[in-house]
JSON list of C-alpha atoms and ligand atoms in Angstrom, two decimals:
[
{"chain": "A", "resi": 518, "resn": "MET", "atom": "CA", "xyz": [84.81, 81.66, 94.56]},
{"chain": "A", "resi": 519, "resn": "SER", "atom": "CA", "xyz": [87.56, 82.27, 97.01]},
{"chain": "A", "resi": 520, "resn": "LYS", "atom": "CA", "xyz": [88.75, 85.83, 98.18]},
{"chain": "A", "resi": 521, "resn": "ILE", "atom": "CA", "xyz": [91.61, 86.94, 96.86]},
{"chain": "A", "resi": 522, "resn": "SER", "atom": "CA", "xyz": [93.94, 88.84, 98.68]},
{"chain": "A", "resi": 523, "resn": "ILE", "atom": "CA", "xyz": [97.80, 89.71, 98.48]},
{"chain": "A", "resi": 524, "resn": "ILE", "atom": "CA", "xyz": [99.46, 89.86, 101.64]},
{"chain": "A", "resi": 525, "resn": "ALA", "atom": "CA", "xyz": [103.16, 91.58, 101.36]},
{"chain": "A", "resi": 526, "resn": "ALA", "atom": "CA", "xyz": [105.30, 93.76, 103.70]},
{"chain": "A", "resi": 527, "resn": "VAL", "atom": "CA", "xyz": [106.42, 96.62, 102.02]},
{"chain": "A", "resi": 528, "resn": "ALA", "atom": "CA", "xyz": [109.47, 99.17, 102.76]},
{"chain": "A", "resi": 529, "resn": "ASP", "atom": "CA", "xyz": [108.65, 102.99, 101.75]},
{"chain": "A", "resi": 530, "resn": "ASN", "atom": "CA", "xyz": [110.50, 102.75, 98.74]},
{"chain": "A", "resi": 531, "resn": "TYR", "atom": "CA", "xyz": [108.93, 99.67, 97.70]},
{"chain": "A", "resi": 532, "resn": "ALA", "atom": "CA", "xyz": [111.28, 97.09, 98.89]},
{"chain": "A", "resi": 533, "resn": "ILE", "atom": "CA", "xyz": [110.74, 93.89, 99.45]},
{"chain": "A", "resi": 534, "resn": "GLY", "atom": "CA", "xyz": [113.64, 91.55, 98.97]},
{"chain": "A", "resi": 535, "resn": "THR", "atom": "CA", "xyz": [117.07, 91.47, 98.75]},
{"chain": "A", "resi": 536, "resn": "SER", "atom": "CA", "xyz": [119.28, 88.07, 98.59]},
{"chain": "A", "resi": 537, "resn": "LYS", "atom": "CA", "xyz": [116.09, 86.08, 99.02]},
{"chain": "A", "resi": 538, "resn": "LYS", "atom": "CA", "xyz": [115.39, 86.86, 102.17]},
{"chain": "A", "resi": 539, "resn": "LEU", "atom": "CA", "xyz": [113.49, 89.77, 103.83]},
{"chain": "A", "resi": 540, "resn": "PRO", "atom": "CA", "xyz": [115.46, 93.07, 104.08]},
{"chain": "A", "resi": 541, "resn": "TRP", "atom": "CA", "xyz": [114.54, 93.02, 107.75]},
{"chain": "A", "resi": 542, "resn": "HIS", "atom": "CA", "xyz": [113.40, 91.62, 110.52]},
{"chain": "A", "resi": 543, "resn": "LEU", "atom": "CA", "xyz": [110.00, 92.44, 112.36]},
{"chain": "A", "resi": 544, "resn": "PRO", "atom": "CA", "xyz": [108.32, 89.91, 114.50]},
{"chain": "A", "resi": 545, "resn": "ALA", "atom": "CA", "xyz": [104.89, 92.09, 114.60]},
{"chain": "A", "resi": 546, "resn": "ASP", "atom": "CA", "xyz": [104.36, 91.39, 110.87]},
{"chain": "A", "resi": 547, "resn": "LEU", "atom": "CA", "xyz": [105.49, 88.19, 110.71]},
{"chain": "A", "resi": 548, "resn": "LYS", "atom": "CA", "xyz": [102.65, 87.12, 113.72]},
{"chain": "A", "resi": 549, "resn": "ARG", "atom": "CA", "xyz": [99.93, 89.26, 111.75]},
{"chain": "A", "resi": 550, "resn": "PHE", "atom": "CA", "xyz": [101.00, 87.40, 108.82]},
{"chain": "A", "resi": 551, "resn": "LYS", "atom": "CA", "xyz": [100.45, 83.93, 111.06]},
{"chain": "A", "resi": 552, "resn": "GLU", "atom": "CA", "xyz": [97.36, 85.40, 112.33]},
{"chain": "A", "resi": 553, "resn": "LEU", "atom": "CA", "xyz": [95.46, 86.38, 108.94]},
{"chain": "A", "resi": 554, "resn": "THR", "atom": "CA", "xyz": [96.66, 83.66, 106.98]},
{"chain": "A", "resi": 555, "resn": "THR", "atom": "CA", "xyz": [96.45, 80.36, 109.55]},
{"chain": "A", "resi": 556, "resn": "GLY", "atom": "CA", "xyz": [93.16, 77.87, 107.90]},
{"chain": "A", "resi": 557, "resn": "HIS", "atom": "CA", "xyz": [93.67, 79.24, 104.32]},
{"chain": "A", "resi": 558, "resn": "ALA", "atom": "CA", "xyz": [95.25, 78.83, 101.36]},
{"chain": "A", "resi": 559, "resn": "VAL", "atom": "CA", "xyz": [98.64, 80.31, 100.72]},
{"chain": "A", "resi": 560, "resn": "LEU", "atom": "CA", "xyz": [100.00, 81.01, 96.95]},
{"chain": "A", "resi": 561, "resn": "MET", "atom": "CA", "xyz": [103.58, 81.36, 96.31]},
{"chain": "A", "resi": 562, "resn": "GLY", "atom": "CA", "xyz": [106.50, 81.40, 93.53]},
{"chain": "A", "resi": 563, "resn": "LYS", "atom": "CA", "xyz": [109.09, 79.09, 93.69]},
{"chain": "A", "resi": 564, "resn": "ARG", "atom": "CA", "xyz": [111.62, 81.48, 95.01]},
{"chain": "A", "resi": 565, "resn": "THR", "atom": "CA", "xyz": [109.65, 82.62, 98.28]},
{"chain": "A", "resi": 566, "resn": "PHE", "atom": "CA", "xyz": [108.86, 78.91, 98.74]},
{"chain": "A", "resi": 567, "resn": "GLU", "atom": "CA", "xyz": [112.71, 78.42, 98.69]},
{"chain": "A", "resi": 568, "resn": "SER", "atom": "CA", "xyz": [113.52, 80.97, 101.14]},
{"chain": "A", "resi": 569, "resn": "LEU", "atom": "CA", "xyz": [110.80, 79.78, 103.79]},
{"chain": "A", "resi": 570, "resn": "PRO", "atom": "CA", "xyz": [113.53, 78.83, 106.55]},
{"chain": "A", "resi": 571, "resn": "ASN", "atom": "CA", "xyz": [111.40, 76.07, 107.72]},
{"chain": "A", "resi": 572, "resn": "GLY", "atom": "CA", "xyz": [109.55, 74.51, 104.76]},
{"chain": "A", "resi": 573, "resn": "PRO", "atom": "CA", "xyz": [105.76, 74.97, 103.93]},
{"chain": "A", "resi": 574, "resn": "LEU", "atom": "CA", "xyz": [103.89, 77.01, 106.03]},
{"chain": "A", "resi": 575, "resn": "PRO", "atom": "CA", "xyz": [101.25, 74.72, 108.80]},
{"chain": "A", "resi": 576, "resn": "ASN", "atom": "CA", "xyz": [97.75, 74.38, 108.45]},
{"chain": "A", "resi": 577, "resn": "ARG", "atom": "CA", "xyz": [97.80, 76.38, 105.55]},
{"chain": "A", "resi": 578, "resn": "ARG", "atom": "CA", "xyz": [96.98, 74.64, 101.76]},
{"chain": "A", "resi": 579, "resn": "ASN", "atom": "CA", "xyz": [100.60, 75.90, 100.16]},
{"chain": "A", "resi": 580, "resn": "ILE", "atom": "CA", "xyz": [100.51, 75.91, 97.03]},
{"chain": "A", "resi": 581, "resn": "VAL", "atom": "CA", "xyz": [103.78, 76.80, 94.81]},
{"chain": "A", "resi": 582, "resn": "LEU", "atom": "CA", "xyz": [104.31, 78.13, 91.43]},
{"chain": "A", "resi": 583, "resn": "SER", "atom": "CA", "xyz": [107.12, 76.97, 89.11]},
{"chain": "A", "resi": 584, "resn": "SER", "atom": "CA", "xyz": [107.47, 76.38, 85.62]},
{"chain": "A", "resi": 585, "resn": "ILE", "atom": "CA", "xyz": [109.47, 73.10, 86.22]},
{"chain": "A", "resi": 586, "resn": "GLN", "atom": "CA", "xyz": [107.41, 69.98, 87.46]},
{"chain": "A", "resi": 587, "resn": "SER", "atom": "CA", "xyz": [109.84, 68.66, 90.41]},
{"chain": "A", "resi": 588, "resn": "GLU", "atom": "CA", "xyz": [110.52, 64.95, 90.99]},
{"chain": "A", "resi": 589, "resn": "GLY", "atom": "CA", "xyz": [109.25, 62.66, 93.18]},
{"chain": "A", "resi": 590, "resn": "VAL", "atom": "CA", "xyz": [106.52, 63.44, 96.00]},
{"chain": "A", "resi": 591, "resn": "ASN", "atom": "CA", "xyz": [106.18, 67.03, 97.50]},
{"chain": "A", "resi": 592, "resn": "GLU", "atom": "CA", "xyz": [105.55, 66.86, 101.17]},
{"chain": "A", "resi": 593, "resn": "GLY", "atom": "CA", "xyz": [103.38, 69.61, 102.33]},
{"chain": "A", "resi": 594, "resn": "TYR", "atom": "CA", "xyz": [102.74, 71.54, 99.71]},
{"chain": "A", "resi": 595, "resn": "TYR", "atom": "CA", "xyz": [101.19, 71.30, 96.11]},
{"chain": "A", "resi": 596, "resn": "GLU", "atom": "CA", "xyz": [102.86, 72.61, 92.74]},
{"chain": "A", "resi": 597, "resn": "ALA", "atom": "CA", "xyz": [101.24, 74.55, 89.75]},
{"chain": "A", "resi": 598, "resn": "ASN", "atom": "CA", "xyz": [102.95, 75.80, 87.06]},
{"chain": "A", "resi": 599, "resn": "SER", "atom": "CA", "xyz": [100.52, 78.21, 86.29]},
{"chain": "A", "resi": 600, "resn": "LEU", "atom": "CA", "xyz": [98.09, 81.05, 87.97]},
{"chain": "A", "resi": 601, "resn": "GLU", "atom": "CA", "xyz": [95.24, 79.48, 86.64]},
{"chain": "A", "resi": 602, "resn": "ASP", "atom": "CA", "xyz": [96.08, 75.65, 88.12]},
{"chain": "A", "resi": 603, "resn": "ALA", "atom": "CA", "xyz": [96.80, 78.04, 91.16]},
{"chain": "A", "resi": 604, "resn": "PHE", "atom": "CA", "xyz": [93.78, 78.91, 91.70]},
{"chain": "A", "resi": 605, "resn": "GLU", "atom": "CA", "xyz": [91.79, 75.85, 90.44]},
{"chain": "A", "resi": 606, "resn": "LEU", "atom": "CA", "xyz": [93.65, 73.72, 93.66]},
{"chain": "A", "resi": 607, "resn": "CYS", "atom": "CA", "xyz": [91.84, 76.24, 95.66]},
{"chain": "A", "resi": 608, "resn": "GLU", "atom": "CA", "xyz": [88.41, 76.47, 94.53]},
{"chain": "A", "resi": 609, "resn": "ARG", "atom": "CA", "xyz": [87.02, 74.92, 97.66]},
{"chain": "A", "resi": 610, "resn": "GLU", "atom": "CA", "xyz": [89.08, 77.88, 99.53]},
{"chain": "A", "resi": 611, "resn": "GLU", "atom": "CA", "xyz": [87.25, 80.46, 101.07]},
{"chain": "A", "resi": 612, "resn": "GLN", "atom": "CA", "xyz": [90.36, 82.70, 101.15]},
{"chain": "A", "resi": 613, "resn": "VAL", "atom": "CA", "xyz": [93.29, 82.51, 99.20]},
{"chain": "A", "resi": 614, "resn": "PHE", "atom": "CA", "xyz": [96.60, 85.05, 100.10]},
{"chain": "A", "resi": 615, "resn": "ILE", "atom": "CA", "xyz": [98.77, 85.68, 97.31]},
{"chain": "A", "resi": 616, "resn": "ILE", "atom": "CA", "xyz": [102.56, 85.94, 99.60]},
{"chain": "A", "resi": 617, "resn": "GLY", "atom": "CA", "xyz": [104.95, 87.11, 96.67]},
{"chain": "A", "resi": 618, "resn": "GLY", "atom": "CA", "xyz": [107.31, 87.22, 95.48]},
{"chain": "A", "resi": 619, "resn": "GLU", "atom": "CA", "xyz": [107.43, 90.25, 93.42]},
{"chain": "A", "resi": 620, "resn": "ALA", "atom": "CA", "xyz": [107.10, 88.19, 89.89]},
{"chain": "A", "resi": 621, "resn": "VAL", "atom": "CA", "xyz": [104.11, 86.55, 92.11]},
{"chain": "A", "resi": 622, "resn": "TYR", "atom": "CA", "xyz": [102.65, 90.32, 92.89]},
{"chain": "A", "resi": 623, "resn": "LYS", "atom": "CA", "xyz": [103.02, 91.33, 89.98]},
{"chain": "A", "resi": 624, "resn": "GLN", "atom": "CA", "xyz": [100.75, 88.47, 88.33]},
{"chain": "A", "resi": 625, "resn": "SER", "atom": "CA", "xyz": [98.02, 89.34, 90.82]},
{"chain": "A", "resi": 626, "resn": "MET", "atom": "CA", "xyz": [97.37, 93.17, 91.18]},
{"chain": "A", "resi": 627, "resn": "LEU", "atom": "CA", "xyz": [94.44, 92.91, 88.54]},
{"chain": "A", "resi": 628, "resn": "ILE", "atom": "CA", "xyz": [93.06, 89.53, 90.23]},
{"chain": "A", "resi": 629, "resn": "ALA", "atom": "CA", "xyz": [93.32, 90.38, 93.95]},
{"chain": "A", "resi": 630, "resn": "ASP", "atom": "CA", "xyz": [90.44, 91.38, 95.98]},
{"chain": "A", "resi": 631, "resn": "PHE", "atom": "CA", "xyz": [92.18, 92.89, 98.57]},
{"chain": "A", "resi": 632, "resn": "MET", "atom": "CA", "xyz": [95.64, 93.98, 99.76]},
{"chain": "A", "resi": 633, "resn": "TYR", "atom": "CA", "xyz": [96.71, 93.79, 103.51]},
{"chain": "A", "resi": 634, "resn": "ILE", "atom": "CA", "xyz": [100.29, 95.65, 103.09]},
{"chain": "A", "resi": 635, "resn": "THR", "atom": "CA", "xyz": [102.33, 96.41, 106.40]},
{"chain": "A", "resi": 636, "resn": "TRP", "atom": "CA", "xyz": [103.87, 99.39, 105.11]},
{"chain": "A", "resi": 637, "resn": "VAL", "atom": "CA", "xyz": [107.89, 99.45, 106.53]},
{"chain": "A", "resi": 638, "resn": "HIS", "atom": "CA", "xyz": [108.63, 102.87, 107.53]},
{"chain": "A", "resi": 639, "resn": "ALA", "atom": "CA", "xyz": [112.26, 103.37, 106.30]},
{"chain": "A", "resi": 640, "resn": "GLN", "atom": "CA", "xyz": [114.19, 103.19, 102.99]},
{"chain": "A", "resi": 641, "resn": "PHE", "atom": "CA", "xyz": [115.99, 99.05, 102.07]},
{"chain": "A", "resi": 642, "resn": "ASN", "atom": "CA", "xyz": [118.41, 98.23, 99.14]},
{"chain": "A", "resi": 643, "resn": "ALA", "atom": "CA", "xyz": [116.78, 95.29, 97.72]},
{"chain": "A", "resi": 644, "resn": "ASP", "atom": "CA", "xyz": [116.49, 93.49, 94.64]},
{"chain": "A", "resi": 645, "resn": "VAL", "atom": "CA", "xyz": [112.70, 92.64, 94.90]},
{"chain": "A", "resi": 646, "resn": "PHE", "atom": "CA", "xyz": [110.37, 95.23, 94.87]},
{"chain": "A", "resi": 647, "resn": "PHE", "atom": "CA", "xyz": [106.58, 95.09, 95.16]},
{"chain": "A", "resi": 648, "resn": "PRO", "atom": "CA", "xyz": [104.49, 96.92, 92.17]},
{"chain": "A", "resi": 649, "resn": "THR", "atom": "CA", "xyz": [103.51, 100.11, 91.92]},
{"chain": "A", "resi": 650, "resn": "ILE", "atom": "CA", "xyz": [100.11, 100.59, 93.21]},
{"chain": "A", "resi": 651, "resn": "ASP", "atom": "CA", "xyz": [97.25, 102.61, 91.22]},
{"chain": "A", "resi": 652, "resn": "PHE", "atom": "CA", "xyz": [95.57, 103.98, 94.24]},
{"chain": "A", "resi": 653, "resn": "ASP", "atom": "CA", "xyz": [92.98, 105.49, 92.34]},
{"chain": "A", "resi": 654, "resn": "ASN", "atom": "CA", "xyz": [91.63, 101.37, 91.84]},
{"chain": "A", "resi": 655, "resn": "TRP", "atom": "CA", "xyz": [91.42, 100.65, 95.58]},
{"chain": "A", "resi": 656, "resn": "ILE", "atom": "CA", "xyz": [89.96, 102.09, 99.55]},
{"chain": "A", "resi": 657, "resn": "GLU", "atom": "CA", "xyz": [91.93, 101.73, 102.62]},
{"chain": "A", "resi": 658, "resn": "ILE", "atom": "CA", "xyz": [89.38, 100.31, 104.81]},
{"chain": "A", "resi": 659, "resn": "SER", "atom": "CA", "xyz": [91.96, 100.01, 107.55]},
{"chain": "A", "resi": 660, "resn": "ARG", "atom": "CA", "xyz": [94.66, 101.53, 109.20]},
{"chain": "A", "resi": 661, "resn": "GLU", "atom": "CA", "xyz": [96.63, 100.87, 112.43]},
{"chain": "A", "resi": 662, "resn": "ASP", "atom": "CA", "xyz": [99.71, 102.77, 112.71]},
{"chain": "A", "resi": 663, "resn": "PHE", "atom": "CA", "xyz": [102.87, 101.67, 115.28]},
{"chain": "A", "resi": 664, "resn": "GLU", "atom": "CA", "xyz": [106.37, 103.24, 116.43]},
{"chain": "A", "resi": 665, "resn": "ALA", "atom": "CA", "xyz": [109.23, 101.40, 116.38]},
{"chain": "A", "resi": 666, "resn": "ASP", "atom": "CA", "xyz": [109.74, 99.14, 119.87]},
{"chain": "A", "resi": 667, "resn": "ASP", "atom": "CA", "xyz": [112.69, 96.99, 121.28]},
{"chain": "A", "resi": 668, "resn": "LYS", "atom": "CA", "xyz": [111.39, 93.89, 119.14]},
{"chain": "A", "resi": 669, "resn": "ASN", "atom": "CA", "xyz": [110.73, 95.94, 115.71]},
{"chain": "A", "resi": 670, "resn": "PRO", "atom": "CA", "xyz": [113.28, 98.55, 114.86]},
{"chain": "A", "resi": 671, "resn": "TYR", "atom": "CA", "xyz": [111.11, 100.64, 112.34]},
{"chain": "A", "resi": 672, "resn": "PRO", "atom": "CA", "xyz": [107.76, 102.16, 112.90]},
{"chain": "A", "resi": 673, "resn": "TYR", "atom": "CA", "xyz": [105.41, 100.51, 110.59]},
{"chain": "A", "resi": 674, "resn": "SER", "atom": "CA", "xyz": [101.35, 99.97, 109.45]},
{"chain": "A", "resi": 675, "resn": "PHE", "atom": "CA", "xyz": [98.98, 97.60, 108.83]},
{"chain": "A", "resi": 676, "resn": "VAL", "atom": "CA", "xyz": [96.73, 99.03, 106.09]},
{"chain": "A", "resi": 677, "resn": "CYS", "atom": "CA", "xyz": [93.94, 96.94, 104.52]},
{"chain": "A", "resi": 678, "resn": "TYR", "atom": "CA", "xyz": [92.71, 98.21, 101.08]},
{"chain": "A", "resi": 679, "resn": "LYS", "atom": "CA", "xyz": [90.15, 96.40, 98.95]},
{"chain": "A", "resi": 680, "resn": "ARG", "atom": "CA", "xyz": [89.43, 96.90, 95.15]},
{"chain": "A", "resi": 681, "resn": "LYS", "atom": "CA", "xyz": [87.13, 99.73, 93.80]},
{"chain": "A", "resi": 682, "resn": "LYS", "atom": "CA", "xyz": [83.93, 98.22, 92.23]},
{"chain": "B", "resi": 1747, "resn": "NAP", "atom": "N1", "xyz": [108.62, 91.74, 101.65]},
{"chain": "B", "resi": 1747, "resn": "NAP", "atom": "C1", "xyz": [107.51, 90.33, 101.51]},
{"chain": "B", "resi": 1747, "resn": "NAP", "atom": "O1", "xyz": [106.32, 90.65, 101.97]},
{"chain": "B", "resi": 1747, "resn": "NAP", "atom": "C2", "xyz": [107.77, 89.51, 100.67]},
{"chain": "B", "resi": 1747, "resn": "NAP", "atom": "C3", "xyz": [106.94, 88.53, 100.59]},
{"chain": "B", "resi": 1747, "resn": "NAP", "atom": "C4", "xyz": [107.30, 87.31, 99.79]},
{"chain": "B", "resi": 1747, "resn": "NAP", "atom": "C5", "xyz": [108.78, 87.46, 99.35]},
{"chain": "B", "resi": 1747, "resn": "NAP", "atom": "N2", "xyz": [109.62, 88.53, 99.26]},
{"chain": "B", "resi": 1747, "resn": "NAP", "atom": "C6", "xyz": [110.52, 88.00, 99.06]},
{"chain": "B", "resi": 1747, "resn": "NAP", "atom": "O2", "xyz": [110.83, 88.18, 97.68]},
{"chain": "B", "resi": 1747, "resn": "NAP", "atom": "C7", "xyz": [111.77, 87.40, 97.15]},
{"chain": "B", "resi": 1747, "resn": "NAP", "atom": "C8", "xyz": [111.51, 86.27, 95.92]},
{"chain": "B", "resi": 1747, "resn": "NAP", "atom": "O3", "xyz": [110.86, 87.32, 95.18]},
{"chain": "B", "resi": 1747, "resn": "NAP", "atom": "P1", "xyz": [111.03, 86.68, 93.41]},
{"chain": "B", "resi": 1747, "resn": "NAP", "atom": "O4", "xyz": [110.11, 87.49, 92.34]},
{"chain": "B", "resi": 1747, "resn": "NAP", "atom": "O5", "xyz": [112.30, 86.59, 92.85]},
{"chain": "B", "resi": 1747, "resn": "NAP", "atom": "O6", "xyz": [110.36, 84.94, 93.37]},
{"chain": "B", "resi": 1747, "resn": "NAP", "atom": "P2", "xyz": [109.05, 84.61, 93.10]},
{"chain": "B", "resi": 1747, "resn": "NAP", "atom": "O7", "xyz": [108.22, 85.55, 92.83]},
{"chain": "B", "resi": 1747, "resn": "NAP", "atom": "O8", "xyz": [109.00, 84.02, 94.79]},
{"chain": "B", "resi": 1747, "resn": "NAP", "atom": "O9", "xyz": [108.92, 83.10, 92.52]},
{"chain": "B", "resi": 1747, "resn": "NAP", "atom": "C9", "xyz": [109.24, 83.35, 91.67]},
{"chain": "B", "resi": 1747, "resn": "NAP", "atom": "C10", "xyz": [109.17, 82.06, 90.35]},
{"chain": "B", "resi": 1747, "resn": "NAP", "atom": "O10", "xyz": [108.04, 81.88, 91.03]},
{"chain": "B", "resi": 1747, "resn": "NAP", "atom": "C11", "xyz": [107.45, 80.75, 89.69]},
{"chain": "B", "resi": 1747, "resn": "NAP", "atom": "N3", "xyz": [106.47, 81.39, 88.64]},
{"chain": "B", "resi": 1747, "resn": "NAP", "atom": "C12", "xyz": [105.89, 82.58, 89.22]},
{"chain": "B", "resi": 1747, "resn": "NAP", "atom": "N4", "xyz": [104.68, 82.87, 88.23]},
{"chain": "B", "resi": 1747, "resn": "NAP", "atom": "C13", "xyz": [104.71, 81.57, 87.50]},
{"chain": "B", "resi": 1747, "resn": "NAP", "atom": "C14", "xyz": [103.57, 81.25, 86.63]},
{"chain": "B", "resi": 1747, "resn": "NAP", "atom": "N5", "xyz": [102.54, 81.90, 86.48]},
{"chain": "B", "resi": 1747, "resn": "NAP", "atom": "N6", "xyz": [103.64, 80.03, 86.43]},
{"chain": "B", "resi": 1747, "resn": "NAP", "atom": "C15", "xyz": [104.67, 79.23, 86.77]},
{"chain": "B", "resi": 1747, "resn": "NAP", "atom": "N7", "xyz": [105.51, 79.92, 87.72]},
{"chain": "B", "resi": 1747, "resn": "NAP", "atom": "C16", "xyz": [105.58, 81.10, 88.31]},
{"chain": "B", "resi": 1747, "resn": "NAP", "atom": "C17", "xyz": [109.00, 80.45, 88.81]},
{"chain": "B", "resi": 1747, "resn": "NAP", "atom": "O11", "xyz": [109.75, 79.45, 89.11]},
{"chain": "B", "resi": 1747, "resn": "NAP", "atom": "P3", "xyz": [110.72, 78.53, 88.03]},
{"chain": "B", "resi": 1747, "resn": "NAP", "atom": "O12", "xyz": [111.55, 79.36, 87.86]},
{"chain": "B", "resi": 1747, "resn": "NAP", "atom": "O13", "xyz": [110.33, 77.24, 88.55]},
{"chain": "B", "resi": 1747, "resn": "NAP", "atom": "O14", "xyz": [109.87, 78.36, 86.46]},
{"chain": "B", "resi": 1747, "resn": "NAP", "atom": "C18", "xyz": [109.41, 81.76, 89.12]},
{"chain": "B", "resi": 1747, "resn": "NAP", "atom": "O15", "xyz": [111.13, 81.60, 89.05]},
{"chain": "B", "resi": 1747, "resn": "NAP", "atom": "C19", "xyz": [112.67, 87.10, 98.35]},
{"chain": "B", "resi": 1747, "resn": "NAP", "atom": "O16", "xyz": [113.58, 87.64, 98.69]},
{"chain": "B", "resi": 1747, "resn": "NAP", "atom": "C20", "xyz": [112.13, 87.01, 99.07]},
{"chain": "B", "resi": 1747, "resn": "NAP", "atom": "O17", "xyz": [112.24, 87.12, 100.33]},
{"chain": "B", "resi": 1747, "resn": "NAP", "atom": "C21", "xyz": [108.83, 89.75, 100.18]}
]
């Protein structure tokens, strides 16, 4: 059974995206995302997939959820039309990262074992939001806090939560 982790960058007002993009540019978060997910499966919704600037993420098994089967060959990713199908495609994977967006996070909140959240300490206008977290169900197992710097314009925290048994 794979370990299932949600990974998301979330603003203090739970904003995660606007106009099919991230509301911020935070290179430290992108670096952490790459370090954590490389070598593992990444599961995402169709709209998140379409928002990737360079197509499928390299060195990761990309699984894209869609109710519409695309025509032709999918270059560098697998398609799944239900969460169940998606998990079947990664049953041999040690770790599966659920990488968004809003629709997929909502469906995964009761399934995931871990959540890797980058809290972006600012408020943003957004059209997509992370689901409300019921902190009664999660234990914070690690936290690193950072100030804004010349490359990262907002303070941010890398926090890992584990589901309570
Ligand atoms: N801050 C972050 O960490 C973060 C991470 C990822 C994404 N985002 C942002 O989130 C936004 C995208 O989120 P979103 O909610 O609009 O879209 P999404 O969750 O990426 O994709 C939604 C689509 O995925 C497919 N889908 C979802 N669940 C499915 C299921 N159970 N079975 C079959 N298909 C399913 C459907 O595609 P079809 O319509 O083709 O059926 C649905 O329309 C963007 O702004 C992106 O930048 C932010």
